[in-house]
mmCIF file of C-alpha atoms in Angstrom:
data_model
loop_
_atom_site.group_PDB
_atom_site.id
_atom_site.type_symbol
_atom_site.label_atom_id
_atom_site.label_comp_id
_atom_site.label_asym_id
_atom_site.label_seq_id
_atom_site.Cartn_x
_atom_site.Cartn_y
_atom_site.Cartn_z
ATOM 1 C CA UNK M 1 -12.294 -8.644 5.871
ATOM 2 C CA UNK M 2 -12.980 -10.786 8.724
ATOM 3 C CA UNK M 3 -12.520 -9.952 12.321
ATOM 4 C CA UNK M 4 -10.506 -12.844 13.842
ATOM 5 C CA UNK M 5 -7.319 -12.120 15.969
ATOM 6 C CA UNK M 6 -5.437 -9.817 13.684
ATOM 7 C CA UNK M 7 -1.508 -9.672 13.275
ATOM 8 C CA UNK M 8 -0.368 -5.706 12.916
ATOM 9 C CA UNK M 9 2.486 -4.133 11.248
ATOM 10 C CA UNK M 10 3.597 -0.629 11.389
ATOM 11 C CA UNK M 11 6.173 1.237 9.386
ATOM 12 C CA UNK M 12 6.837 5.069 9.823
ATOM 13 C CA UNK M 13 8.682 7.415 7.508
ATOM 14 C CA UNK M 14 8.965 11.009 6.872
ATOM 15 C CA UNK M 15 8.723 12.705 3.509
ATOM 16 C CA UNK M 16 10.268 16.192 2.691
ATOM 17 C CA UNK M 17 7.218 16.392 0.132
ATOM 18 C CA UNK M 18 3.601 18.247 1.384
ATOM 19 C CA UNK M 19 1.196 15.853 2.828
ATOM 20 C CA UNK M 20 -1.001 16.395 -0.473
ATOM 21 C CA UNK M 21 1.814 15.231 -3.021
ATOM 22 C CA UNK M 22 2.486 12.385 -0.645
ATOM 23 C CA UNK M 23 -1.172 11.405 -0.310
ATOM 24 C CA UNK M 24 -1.712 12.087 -3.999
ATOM 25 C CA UNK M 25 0.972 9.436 -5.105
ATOM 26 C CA UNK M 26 -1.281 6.702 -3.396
ATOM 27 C CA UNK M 27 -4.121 7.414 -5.740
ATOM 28 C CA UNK M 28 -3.012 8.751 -9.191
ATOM 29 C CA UNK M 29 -2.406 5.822 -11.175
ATOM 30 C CA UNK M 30 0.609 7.923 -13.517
ATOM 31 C CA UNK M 31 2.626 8.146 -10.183
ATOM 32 C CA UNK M 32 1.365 4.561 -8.196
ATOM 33 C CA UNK M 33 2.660 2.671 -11.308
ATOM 34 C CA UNK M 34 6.461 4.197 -10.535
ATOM 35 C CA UNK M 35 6.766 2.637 -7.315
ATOM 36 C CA UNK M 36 3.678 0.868 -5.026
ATOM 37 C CA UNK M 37 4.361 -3.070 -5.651
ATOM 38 C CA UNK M 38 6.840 -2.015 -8.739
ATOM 39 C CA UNK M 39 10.232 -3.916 -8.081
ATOM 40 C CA UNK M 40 13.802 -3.761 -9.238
ATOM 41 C CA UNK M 41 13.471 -6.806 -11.030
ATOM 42 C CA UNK M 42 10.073 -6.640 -12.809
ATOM 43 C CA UNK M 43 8.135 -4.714 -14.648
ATOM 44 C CA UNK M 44 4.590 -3.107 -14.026
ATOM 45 C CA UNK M 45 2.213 -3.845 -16.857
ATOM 46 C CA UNK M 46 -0.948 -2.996 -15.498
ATOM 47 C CA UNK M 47 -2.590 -0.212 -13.603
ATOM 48 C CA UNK M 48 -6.094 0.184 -12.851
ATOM 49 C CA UNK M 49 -7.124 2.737 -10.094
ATOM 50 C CA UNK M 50 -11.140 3.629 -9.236
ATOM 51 C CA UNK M 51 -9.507 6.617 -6.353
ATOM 52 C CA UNK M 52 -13.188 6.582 -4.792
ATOM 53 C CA UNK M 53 -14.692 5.121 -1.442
ATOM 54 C CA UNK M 54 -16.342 1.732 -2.808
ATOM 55 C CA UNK M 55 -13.532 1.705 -5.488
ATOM 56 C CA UNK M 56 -10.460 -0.335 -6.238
ATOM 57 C CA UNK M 57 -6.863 -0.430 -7.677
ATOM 58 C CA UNK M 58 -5.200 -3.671 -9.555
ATOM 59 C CA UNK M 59 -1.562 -3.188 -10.013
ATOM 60 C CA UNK M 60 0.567 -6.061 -11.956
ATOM 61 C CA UNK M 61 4.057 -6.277 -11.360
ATOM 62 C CA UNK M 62 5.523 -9.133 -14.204
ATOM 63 C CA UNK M 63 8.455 -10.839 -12.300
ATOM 64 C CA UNK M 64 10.599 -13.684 -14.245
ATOM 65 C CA UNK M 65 7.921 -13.487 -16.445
ATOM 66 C CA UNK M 66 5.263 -14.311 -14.157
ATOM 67 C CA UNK M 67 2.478 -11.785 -13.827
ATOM 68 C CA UNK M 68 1.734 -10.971 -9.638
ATOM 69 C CA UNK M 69 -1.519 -8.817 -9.361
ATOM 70 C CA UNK M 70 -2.085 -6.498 -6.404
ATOM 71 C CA UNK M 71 -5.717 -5.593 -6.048
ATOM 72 C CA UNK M 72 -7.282 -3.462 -2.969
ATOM 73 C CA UNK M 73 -11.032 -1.739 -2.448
ATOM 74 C CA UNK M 74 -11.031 1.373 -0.717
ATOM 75 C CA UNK M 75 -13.079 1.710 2.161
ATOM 76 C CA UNK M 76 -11.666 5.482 3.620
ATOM 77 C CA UNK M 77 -10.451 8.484 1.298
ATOM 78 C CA UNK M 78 -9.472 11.490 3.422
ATOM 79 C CA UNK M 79 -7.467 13.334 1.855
ATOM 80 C CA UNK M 80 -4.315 14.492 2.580
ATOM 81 C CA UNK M 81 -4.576 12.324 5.908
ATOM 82 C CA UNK M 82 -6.008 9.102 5.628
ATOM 83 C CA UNK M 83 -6.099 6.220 3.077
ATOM 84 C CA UNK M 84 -7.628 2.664 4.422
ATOM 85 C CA UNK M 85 -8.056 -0.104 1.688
ATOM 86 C CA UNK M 86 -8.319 -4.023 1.790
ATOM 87 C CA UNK M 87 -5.632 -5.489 -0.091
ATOM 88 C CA UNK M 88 -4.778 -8.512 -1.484
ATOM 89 C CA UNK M 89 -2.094 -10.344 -3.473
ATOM 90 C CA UNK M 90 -3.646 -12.518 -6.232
ATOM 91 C CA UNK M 91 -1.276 -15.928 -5.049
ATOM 92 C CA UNK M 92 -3.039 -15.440 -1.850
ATOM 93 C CA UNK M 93 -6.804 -14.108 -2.710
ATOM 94 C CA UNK M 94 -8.222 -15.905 0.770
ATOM 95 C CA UNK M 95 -6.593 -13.505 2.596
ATOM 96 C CA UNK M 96 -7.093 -9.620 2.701
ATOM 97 C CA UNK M 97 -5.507 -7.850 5.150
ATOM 98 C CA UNK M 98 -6.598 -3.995 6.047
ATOM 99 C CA UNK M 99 -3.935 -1.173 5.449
ATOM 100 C CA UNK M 100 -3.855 2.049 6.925
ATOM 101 C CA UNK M 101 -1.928 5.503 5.640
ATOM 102 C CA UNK M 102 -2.206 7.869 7.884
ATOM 103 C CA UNK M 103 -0.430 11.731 7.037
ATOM 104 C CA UNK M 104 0.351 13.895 9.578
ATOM 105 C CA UNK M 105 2.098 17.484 8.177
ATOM 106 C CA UNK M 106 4.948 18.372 9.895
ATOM 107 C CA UNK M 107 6.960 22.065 9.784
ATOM 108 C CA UNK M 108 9.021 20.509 6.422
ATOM 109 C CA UNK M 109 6.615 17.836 4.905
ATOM 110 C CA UNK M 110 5.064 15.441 6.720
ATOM 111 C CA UNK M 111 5.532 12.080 8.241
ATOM 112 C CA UNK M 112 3.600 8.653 7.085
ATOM 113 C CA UNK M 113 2.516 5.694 9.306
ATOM 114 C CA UNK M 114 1.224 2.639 7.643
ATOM 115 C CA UNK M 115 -0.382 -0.286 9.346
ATOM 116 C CA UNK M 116 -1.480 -3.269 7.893
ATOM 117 C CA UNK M 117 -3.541 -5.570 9.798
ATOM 118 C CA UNK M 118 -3.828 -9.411 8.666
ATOM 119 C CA UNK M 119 -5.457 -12.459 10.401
ATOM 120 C CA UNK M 120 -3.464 -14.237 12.590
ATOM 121 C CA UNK M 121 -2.715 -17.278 10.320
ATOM 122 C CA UNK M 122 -0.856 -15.089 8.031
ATOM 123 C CA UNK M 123 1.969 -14.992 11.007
ATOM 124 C CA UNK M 124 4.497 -15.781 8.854
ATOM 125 C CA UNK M 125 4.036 -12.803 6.994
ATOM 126 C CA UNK M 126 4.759 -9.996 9.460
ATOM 127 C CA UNK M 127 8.270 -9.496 8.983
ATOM 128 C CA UNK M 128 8.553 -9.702 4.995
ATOM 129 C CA UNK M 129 5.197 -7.478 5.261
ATOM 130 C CA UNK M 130 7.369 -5.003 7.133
ATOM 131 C CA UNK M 131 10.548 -4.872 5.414
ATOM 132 C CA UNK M 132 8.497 -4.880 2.245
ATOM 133 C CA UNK M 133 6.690 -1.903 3.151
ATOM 134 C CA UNK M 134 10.067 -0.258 4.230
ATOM 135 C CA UNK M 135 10.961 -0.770 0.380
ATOM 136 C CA UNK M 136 8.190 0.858 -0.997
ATOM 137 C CA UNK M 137 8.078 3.736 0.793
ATOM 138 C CA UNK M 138 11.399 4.350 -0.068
ATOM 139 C CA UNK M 139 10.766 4.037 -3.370
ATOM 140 C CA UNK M 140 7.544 6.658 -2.920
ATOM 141 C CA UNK M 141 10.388 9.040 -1.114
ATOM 142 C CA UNK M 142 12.600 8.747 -3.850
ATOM 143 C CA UNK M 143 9.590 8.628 -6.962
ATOM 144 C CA UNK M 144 8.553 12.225 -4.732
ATOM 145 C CA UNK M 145 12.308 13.549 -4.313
#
């Protein structure tokens, strides 16, 4: 990923689930298939995850019949508190952005903060970027719950 001026966006959420069952669900490709890039309208037909530092996931979500490919390389596994991978959508393969999970246990499970940085052409992208990240995590709370 390049380091030009760098758009961030941050979305925090607590889980009632252990830090290690939340951490877990970013890398086991059973559980990543129920809910990271799967929407309400598609279906996901592919899931490849290499849950190693130097590896990679591709997830395809099929929407309208059109297949959208998320792939990422993971550059930091710590688990149960910190996942940082380059990611990319396949419509947009020019430009990665970084995202960061960091898991921080808490007296009843734990609380999540994800940042994903992008370059600052991608601008236009910050606020879907954030809502969509709201979504998903929901969906991990509720594929956890």
């Amino acid at each position: 990923m390049s380091r030009e001026p760098q758009i961030a966006v941050t979305v925090v959420r607590r889980f009632d689930a252990s830090p290690e069952r939340v951490f877990d669900a970013w890398l086991d490709p059973a559980t990543v298939g129920l809910w990271l890039f799967a929407t309400k309208t598609g279906e996901v037909v592919r899931v490849e995850v290499d849950p190693r530092v130097g590896g990679s996931f591709v997830i395809v979500d099929r929407r309208d019949g059109e297949d959208v490919a998320h792939t990422g390389a993971y550059l930091e596994i710590d688990r149960p508190r910190r996942l940082v991978f380059d990611f990319w959508v396949d419509k947009l393969p020019d430009h990665p952005s970084r995202v960061s999970v960091d898991i921080v246990p808490l007296p009843a499970g734990c609380e999540l903060t994800l940042t994903q940085e992008f370059s600052a052409e991608m601008a236009e992208y910050k606020e879907r970027s954030r809502v969509g990240w709201g979504k998903l995590l929901d969906a991990l709370a509720a594929t956890l719950a």
